[in-house]
Short mmCIF file of C-alpha atoms and ligand atoms in Angstrom, two decimals:
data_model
loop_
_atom_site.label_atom_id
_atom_site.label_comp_id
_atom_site.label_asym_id
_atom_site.label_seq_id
_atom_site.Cartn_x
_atom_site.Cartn_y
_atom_site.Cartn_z
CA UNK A 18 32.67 -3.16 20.23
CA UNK A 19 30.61 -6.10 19.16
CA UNK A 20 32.21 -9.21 18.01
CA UNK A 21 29.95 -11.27 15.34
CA UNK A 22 30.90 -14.84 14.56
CA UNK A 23 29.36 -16.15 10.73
CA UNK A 24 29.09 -20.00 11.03
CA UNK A 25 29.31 -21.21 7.38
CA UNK A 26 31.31 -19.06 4.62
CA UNK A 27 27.98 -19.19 1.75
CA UNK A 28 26.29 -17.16 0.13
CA UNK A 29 24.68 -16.03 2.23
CA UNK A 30 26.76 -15.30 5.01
CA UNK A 31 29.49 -13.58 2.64
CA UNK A 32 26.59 -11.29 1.21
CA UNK A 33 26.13 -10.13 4.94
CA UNK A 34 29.71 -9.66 5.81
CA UNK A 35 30.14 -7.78 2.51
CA UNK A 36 27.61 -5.42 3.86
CA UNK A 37 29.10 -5.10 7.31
CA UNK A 38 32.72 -4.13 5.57
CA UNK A 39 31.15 -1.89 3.47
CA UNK A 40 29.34 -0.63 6.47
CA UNK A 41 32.54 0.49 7.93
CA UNK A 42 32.47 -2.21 10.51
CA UNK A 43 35.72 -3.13 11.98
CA UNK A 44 37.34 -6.50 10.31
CA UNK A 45 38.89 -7.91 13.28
CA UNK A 46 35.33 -7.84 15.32
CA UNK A 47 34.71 -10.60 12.36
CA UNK A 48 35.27 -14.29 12.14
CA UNK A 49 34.14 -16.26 9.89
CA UNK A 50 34.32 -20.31 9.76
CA UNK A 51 33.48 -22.66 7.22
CA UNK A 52 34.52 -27.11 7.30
CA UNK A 53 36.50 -26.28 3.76
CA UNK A 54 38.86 -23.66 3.53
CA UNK A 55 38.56 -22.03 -0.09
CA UNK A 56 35.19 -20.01 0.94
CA UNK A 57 36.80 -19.29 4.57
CA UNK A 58 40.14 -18.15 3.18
CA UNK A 59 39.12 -15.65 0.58
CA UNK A 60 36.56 -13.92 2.39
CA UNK A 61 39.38 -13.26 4.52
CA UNK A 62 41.95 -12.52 2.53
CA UNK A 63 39.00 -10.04 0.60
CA UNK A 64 38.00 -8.16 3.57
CA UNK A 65 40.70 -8.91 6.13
CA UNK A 66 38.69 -10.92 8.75
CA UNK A 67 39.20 -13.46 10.46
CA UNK A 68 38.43 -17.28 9.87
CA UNK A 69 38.75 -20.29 11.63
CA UNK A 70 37.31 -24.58 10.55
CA UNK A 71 36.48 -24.48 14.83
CA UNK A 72 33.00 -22.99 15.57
CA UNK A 73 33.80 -23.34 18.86
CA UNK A 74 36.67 -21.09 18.50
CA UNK A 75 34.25 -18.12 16.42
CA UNK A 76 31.33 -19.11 19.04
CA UNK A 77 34.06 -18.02 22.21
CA UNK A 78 35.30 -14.92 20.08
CA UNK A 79 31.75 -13.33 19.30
CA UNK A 80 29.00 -11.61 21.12
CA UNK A 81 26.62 -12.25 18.07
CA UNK A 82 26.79 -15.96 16.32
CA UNK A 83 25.07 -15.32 12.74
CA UNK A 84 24.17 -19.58 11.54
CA UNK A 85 24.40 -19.37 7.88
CA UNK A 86 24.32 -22.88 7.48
CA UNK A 87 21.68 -24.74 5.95
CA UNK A 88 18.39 -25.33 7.83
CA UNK A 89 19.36 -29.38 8.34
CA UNK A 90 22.23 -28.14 10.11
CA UNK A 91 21.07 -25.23 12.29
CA UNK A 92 20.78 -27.16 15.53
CA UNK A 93 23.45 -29.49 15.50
CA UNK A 94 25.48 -26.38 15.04
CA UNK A 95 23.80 -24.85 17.78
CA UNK A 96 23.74 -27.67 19.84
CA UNK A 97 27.83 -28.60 19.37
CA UNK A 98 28.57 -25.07 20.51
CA UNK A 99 26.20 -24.98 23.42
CA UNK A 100 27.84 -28.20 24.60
CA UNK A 101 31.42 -26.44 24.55
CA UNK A 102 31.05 -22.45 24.85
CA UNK A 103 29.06 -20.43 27.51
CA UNK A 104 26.24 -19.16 25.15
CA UNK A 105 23.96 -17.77 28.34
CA UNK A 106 25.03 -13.70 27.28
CA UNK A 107 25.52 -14.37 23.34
CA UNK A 108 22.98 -13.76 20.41
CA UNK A 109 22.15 -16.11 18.34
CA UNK A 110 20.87 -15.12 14.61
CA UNK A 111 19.67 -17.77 12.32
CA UNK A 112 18.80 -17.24 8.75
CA UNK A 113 17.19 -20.16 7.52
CA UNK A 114 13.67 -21.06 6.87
CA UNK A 115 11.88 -23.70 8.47
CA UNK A 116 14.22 -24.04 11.51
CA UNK A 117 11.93 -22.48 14.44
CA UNK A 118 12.89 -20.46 17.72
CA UNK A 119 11.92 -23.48 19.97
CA UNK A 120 13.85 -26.14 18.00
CA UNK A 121 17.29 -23.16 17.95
CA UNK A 122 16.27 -22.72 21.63
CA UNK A 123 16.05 -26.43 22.72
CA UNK A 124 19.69 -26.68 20.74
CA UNK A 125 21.02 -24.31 23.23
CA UNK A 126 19.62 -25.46 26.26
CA UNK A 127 17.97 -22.98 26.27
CA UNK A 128 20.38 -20.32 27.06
CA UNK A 129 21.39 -16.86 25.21
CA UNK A 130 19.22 -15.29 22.94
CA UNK A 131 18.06 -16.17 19.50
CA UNK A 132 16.93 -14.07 16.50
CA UNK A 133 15.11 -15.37 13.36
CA UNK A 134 16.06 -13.67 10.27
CA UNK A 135 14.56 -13.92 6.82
CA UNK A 136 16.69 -12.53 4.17
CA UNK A 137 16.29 -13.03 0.38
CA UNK A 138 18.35 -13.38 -2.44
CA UNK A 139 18.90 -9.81 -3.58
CA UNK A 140 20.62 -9.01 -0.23
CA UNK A 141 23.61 -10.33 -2.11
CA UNK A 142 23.77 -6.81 -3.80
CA UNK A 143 22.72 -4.40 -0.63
CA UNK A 144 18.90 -4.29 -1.95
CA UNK A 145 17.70 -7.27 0.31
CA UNK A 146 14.54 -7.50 2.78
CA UNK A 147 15.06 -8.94 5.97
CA UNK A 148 12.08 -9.77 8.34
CA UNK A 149 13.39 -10.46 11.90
CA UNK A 150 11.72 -11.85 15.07
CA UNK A 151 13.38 -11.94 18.15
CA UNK A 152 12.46 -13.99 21.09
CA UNK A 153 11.37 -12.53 24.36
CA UNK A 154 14.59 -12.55 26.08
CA UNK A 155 16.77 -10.60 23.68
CA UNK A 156 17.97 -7.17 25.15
CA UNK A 157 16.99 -3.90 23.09
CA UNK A 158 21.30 -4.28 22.45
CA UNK A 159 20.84 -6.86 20.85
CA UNK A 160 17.94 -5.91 18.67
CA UNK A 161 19.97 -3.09 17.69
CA UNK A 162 22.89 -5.39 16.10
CA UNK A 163 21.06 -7.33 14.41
CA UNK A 164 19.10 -4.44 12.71
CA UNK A 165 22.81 -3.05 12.32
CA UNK A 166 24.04 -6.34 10.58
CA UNK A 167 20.79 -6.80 8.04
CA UNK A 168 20.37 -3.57 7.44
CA UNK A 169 23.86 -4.13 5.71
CA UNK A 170 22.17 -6.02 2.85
CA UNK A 171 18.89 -4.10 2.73
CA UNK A 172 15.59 -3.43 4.99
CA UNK A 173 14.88 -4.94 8.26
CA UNK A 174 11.15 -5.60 9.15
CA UNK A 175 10.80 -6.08 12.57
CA UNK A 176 7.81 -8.95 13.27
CA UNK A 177 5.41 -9.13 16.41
CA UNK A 178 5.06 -12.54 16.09
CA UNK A 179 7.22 -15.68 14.98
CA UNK A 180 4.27 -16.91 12.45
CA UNK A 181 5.11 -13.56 10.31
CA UNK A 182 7.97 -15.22 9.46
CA UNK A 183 6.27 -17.82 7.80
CA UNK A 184 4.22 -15.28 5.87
CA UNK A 185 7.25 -12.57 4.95
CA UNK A 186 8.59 -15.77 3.54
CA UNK A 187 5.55 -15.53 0.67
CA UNK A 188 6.46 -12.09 0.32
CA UNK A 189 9.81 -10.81 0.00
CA UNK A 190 12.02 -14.13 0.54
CA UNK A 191 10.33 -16.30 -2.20
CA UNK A 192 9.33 -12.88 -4.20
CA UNK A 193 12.23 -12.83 -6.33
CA UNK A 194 11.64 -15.92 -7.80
CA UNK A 195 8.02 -14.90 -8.84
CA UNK A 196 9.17 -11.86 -10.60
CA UNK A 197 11.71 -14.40 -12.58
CA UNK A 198 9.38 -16.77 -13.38
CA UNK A 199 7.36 -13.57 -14.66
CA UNK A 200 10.44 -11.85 -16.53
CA UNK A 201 11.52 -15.26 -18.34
CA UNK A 202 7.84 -16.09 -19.33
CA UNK A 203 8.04 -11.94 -21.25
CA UNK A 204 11.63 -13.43 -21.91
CA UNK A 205 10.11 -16.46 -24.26
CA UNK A 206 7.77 -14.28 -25.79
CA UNK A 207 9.62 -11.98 -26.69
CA UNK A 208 11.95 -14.23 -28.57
CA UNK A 209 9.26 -15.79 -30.47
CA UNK A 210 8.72 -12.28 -31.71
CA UNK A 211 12.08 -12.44 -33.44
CA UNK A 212 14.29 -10.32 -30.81
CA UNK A 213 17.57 -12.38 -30.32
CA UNK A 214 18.31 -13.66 -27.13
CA UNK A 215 20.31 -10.87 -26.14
CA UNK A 216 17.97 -8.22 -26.97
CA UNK A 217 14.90 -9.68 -25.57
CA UNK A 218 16.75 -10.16 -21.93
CA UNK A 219 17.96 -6.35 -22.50
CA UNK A 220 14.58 -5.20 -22.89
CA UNK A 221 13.38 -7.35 -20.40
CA UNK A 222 15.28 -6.47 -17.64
CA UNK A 223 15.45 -2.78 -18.68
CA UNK A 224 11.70 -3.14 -18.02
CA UNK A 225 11.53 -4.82 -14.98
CA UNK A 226 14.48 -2.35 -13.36
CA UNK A 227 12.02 0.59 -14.68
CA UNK A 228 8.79 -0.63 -13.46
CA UNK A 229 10.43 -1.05 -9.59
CA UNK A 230 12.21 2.05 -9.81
CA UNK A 231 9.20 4.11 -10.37
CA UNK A 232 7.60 2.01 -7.60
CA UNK A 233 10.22 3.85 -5.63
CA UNK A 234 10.50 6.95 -6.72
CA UNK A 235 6.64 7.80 -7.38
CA UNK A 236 4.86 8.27 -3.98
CA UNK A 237 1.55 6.89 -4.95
CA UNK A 238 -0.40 3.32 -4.69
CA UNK A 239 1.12 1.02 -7.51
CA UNK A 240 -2.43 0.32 -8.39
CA UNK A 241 -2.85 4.22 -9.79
CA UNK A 242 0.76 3.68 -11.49
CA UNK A 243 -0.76 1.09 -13.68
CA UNK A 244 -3.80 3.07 -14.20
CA UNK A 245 -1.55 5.66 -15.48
CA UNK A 246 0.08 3.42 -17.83
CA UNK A 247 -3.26 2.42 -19.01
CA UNK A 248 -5.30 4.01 -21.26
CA UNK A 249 -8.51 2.63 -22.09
CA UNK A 250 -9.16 0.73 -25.34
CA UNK A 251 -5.49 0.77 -25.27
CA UNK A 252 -3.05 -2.36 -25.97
CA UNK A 253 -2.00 -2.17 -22.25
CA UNK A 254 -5.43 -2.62 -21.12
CA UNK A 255 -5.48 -5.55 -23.61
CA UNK A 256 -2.97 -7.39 -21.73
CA UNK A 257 -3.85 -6.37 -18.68
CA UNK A 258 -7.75 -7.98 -19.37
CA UNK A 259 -6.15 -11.23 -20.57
CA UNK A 260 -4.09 -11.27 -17.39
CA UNK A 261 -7.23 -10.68 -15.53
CA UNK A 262 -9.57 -12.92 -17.41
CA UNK A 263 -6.37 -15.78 -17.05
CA UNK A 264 -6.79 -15.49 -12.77
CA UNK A 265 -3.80 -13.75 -12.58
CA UNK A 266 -4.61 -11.87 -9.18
CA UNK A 267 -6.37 -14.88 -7.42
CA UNK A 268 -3.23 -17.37 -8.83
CA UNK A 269 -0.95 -15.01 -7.00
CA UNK A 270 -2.95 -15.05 -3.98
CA UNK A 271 -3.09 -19.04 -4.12
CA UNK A 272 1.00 -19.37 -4.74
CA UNK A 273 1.76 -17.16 -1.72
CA UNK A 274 -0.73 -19.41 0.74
CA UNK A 275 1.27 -22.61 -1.03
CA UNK A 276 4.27 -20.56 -0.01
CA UNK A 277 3.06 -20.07 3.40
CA UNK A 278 1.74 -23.85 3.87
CA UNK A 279 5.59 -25.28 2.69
CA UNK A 280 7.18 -22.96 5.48
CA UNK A 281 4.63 -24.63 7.92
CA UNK A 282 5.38 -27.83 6.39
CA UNK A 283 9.03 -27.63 6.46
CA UNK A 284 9.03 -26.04 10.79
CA UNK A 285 7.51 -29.41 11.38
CA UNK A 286 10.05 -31.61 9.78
N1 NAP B 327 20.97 -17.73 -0.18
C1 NAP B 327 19.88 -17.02 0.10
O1 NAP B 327 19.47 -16.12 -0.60
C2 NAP B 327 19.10 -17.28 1.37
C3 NAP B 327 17.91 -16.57 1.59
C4 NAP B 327 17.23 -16.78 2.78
C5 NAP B 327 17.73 -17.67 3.72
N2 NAP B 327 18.86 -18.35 3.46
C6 NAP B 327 19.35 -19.30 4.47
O2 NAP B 327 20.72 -19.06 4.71
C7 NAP B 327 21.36 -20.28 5.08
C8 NAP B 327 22.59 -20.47 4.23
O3 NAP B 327 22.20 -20.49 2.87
P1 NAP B 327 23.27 -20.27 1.72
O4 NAP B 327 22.52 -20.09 0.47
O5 NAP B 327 24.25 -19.25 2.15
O6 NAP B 327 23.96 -21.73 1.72
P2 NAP B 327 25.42 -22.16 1.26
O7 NAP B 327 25.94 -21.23 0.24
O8 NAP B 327 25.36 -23.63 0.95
O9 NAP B 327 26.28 -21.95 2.59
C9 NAP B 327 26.30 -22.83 3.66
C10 NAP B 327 27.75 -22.90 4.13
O10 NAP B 327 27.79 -23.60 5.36
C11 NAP B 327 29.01 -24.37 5.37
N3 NAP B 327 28.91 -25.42 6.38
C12 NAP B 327 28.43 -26.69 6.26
N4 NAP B 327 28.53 -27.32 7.44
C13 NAP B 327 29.05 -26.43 8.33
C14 NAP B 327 29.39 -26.51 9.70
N5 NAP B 327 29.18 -27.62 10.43
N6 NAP B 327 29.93 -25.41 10.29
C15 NAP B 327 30.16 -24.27 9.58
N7 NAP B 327 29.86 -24.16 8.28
C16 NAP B 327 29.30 -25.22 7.66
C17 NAP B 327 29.10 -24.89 3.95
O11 NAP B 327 30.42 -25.28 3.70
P3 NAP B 327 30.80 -26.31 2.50
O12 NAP B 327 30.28 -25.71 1.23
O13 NAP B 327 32.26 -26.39 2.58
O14 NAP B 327 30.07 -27.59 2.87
C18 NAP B 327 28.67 -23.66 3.16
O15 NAP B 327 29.77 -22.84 2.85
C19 NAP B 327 20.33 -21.41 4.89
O16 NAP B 327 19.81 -21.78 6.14
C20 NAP B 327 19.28 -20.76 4.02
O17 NAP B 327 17.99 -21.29 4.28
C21 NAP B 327 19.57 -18.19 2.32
#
C-alpha cells in the first residue's frame, strides 16, 4: 500500500485528505504534519491519521510527499528533507503556483520524482480541477497515485508540457474567482433593485448553480445553450448586446493572458 505524507495541515492539504478518507483510503497510510498543532491534531483526531511537527519523520514514513505549504516555502521544505531522508524512490507532489519543477528539483538534489499539481478552490468540496505535470522520470506508479489522490477532490488533467500549468492556472485555478467577481457584480444589482440582501444572494446563487448544472447535464456547446435562452428582440438578448457592446468577450480574453503573465512572473521570483 502507498504511504502519502501532507507537509502543512491547510486548506488545502485537509481538502485533499478529506477526499482520500472519503475515498476509502486507509488512515494509517496517512501522515500529516504541520509547525502548530491545532490544524495537525484535529485532522487527526477527524479522520484518524496520523500527524507529526517533524517532516522528516512524514518524509521517511511516505512513498508520496504531497507540499501543501505555501509557494515561499516549497523548497526549503524540499530541500530540509532532501538533506535528511533518502528521497531517490519517493514522489514528490507540489501544489503551489509559481514554484517550478527545476527550482523543486534543484531542492532535492535532484533525486526522486516530482509532480506539479494545480488544484483550485472548489476542490475543498470534491468538485475541484486539478491539472498535473509530471516530470520525465516519474514511473506510470506514480502517475497513477497522484491521479488517485486529486481525483479525490475533483478532475485531473493530465498536461504534456510544464508551461500548461501556467495556462490551466487562467482557467480553472483562478476561474472561481471570475465567476465571483461576476455573481457579486448581479449581487449589487440586484439589491439596488430592492431585493434584500438575503434574497438577492438566494437568487443569485440559485442562478449560477443552474446555469453550470445544465452545462453538465445538456450535451451540447454552451454557446447553443445561450442561444436557447435567447430569443431575439428579447430582454436576454438585451443584456447579452450590452455585454457585448461593453468588450465583455475580448476583457475575458485579456484577464486570462494577465493571469498567465503573473504565473510567469511569479516562476521567476
Ligand atoms: N487553497 C487553495 O485553494 C489552493 C489552490 C491552488 C493551490 N494552492 C497551493 O496550496 C499550497 C497551500 O495553500 P493553502 O491555501 O492550503 O495554505 P494554508 O492554508 O496557509 O496552509 C499552509 C500550511 O502550511 C503550514 N506550514 C508552514 N510552514 C510549514 C513547514 N515548514 N512545514 C510544514 N507545514 C508548514 C502552515 O502552518 P501554520 O498555519 O501553523 O503556519 C499551514 O497550515 C500553496 O502553495 C498554494 O499556492 C492552494
Amino acid at each position: 500500500m502507498t504511504k502519502v505524507a501532507f507537509i502543512g495541515a491547510g486548506n488545502m492539504n485537509s481538502a485533499v485528505i478529506l477526499g482520500l478518507i472519503n475515498a476509502g483510503f486507509t488512515p494509517s497510510d496517512i501522515m500529516v504534519t504541520n509547525p502548530s498543532p491545532a490544524k495537525r491534531e484535529a485532522l487527526a483526531n477527524a479522520h484518524g491519521i496520523r500527524q507529526s511537527a517533524d517532516n522528516l519523520e512524514a518524509a521517511k514514513f511516505a512513498d508520496v510527499i504531497v507540499l501543501g505549504v505555501k509557494p515561499h516555502l516549497i523548497t526549503q521544505v524540499s530541500q530540509e528533507i532532501a538533506q535528511s531522508v533518502d528521497v531517490s524512490k519517493k514522489c514528490f507532489i507540489s501544489v503551489a503556483a509559481g514554484t517550478t519543477m527545476a527550482q523543486i528539483k534543484q531542492a532535492l538534489n535532484n533525486l526522486g520524482s516530482v509532480i506539479r499539481v494545480m488544484p483550485n478552490t472548489p476542490s475543498q468540496l470534491g468538485l475541484g480541477v486539478s491539472g498535473v505535470y509530471a516530470c520525465e522520470n516519474t514511473s506510470d506508479e506514480q502517475k497513477q497515485i497522484a491521479t488517485k489522490i486529486m481525483e479525490a477532490v475533483g478532475i485531473v488533467k493530465w498536461l504534456d508540457k510544464e508551461a500548461d500549468i501556467d495556462n490551466i492556472i487562467a482557467v480553472s485555478g483562478s476561474g472561481p474567482a471570475y465567476f465571483f467577481l461576476f455573481m457579486e457584480a448581479m449581487e449589487t444589482k440586484a439589491k439596488a433593485l430592492g431585493f434584500t440582501d438575503q434574497e438577492a444572494r438566494a437568487l443569485v446563487q440559485q442562478t449560477a448553480l443552474g446555469a453550470a448544472q445544465m452545462v453538465v447535464e445538456n450535451d451540447i456547446s454552451i454557446a447553443q445553450l445561450r442561444e436557447n435562452v435567447t430569443s431575439k428582440g428579447g430582454t436576454t438578448q438585451a443584456a447579452l448586446d450590452t455585454f457585448r457592446a461593453g468588450g465583455l468577450p475580448e476583457l475575458v480574453d485579456n484577464a486570462m493572458d494577465n493571469a498567465i503573465a503573473r504565473a510567469k512572473e511569479m516562476a521567476k521570483g
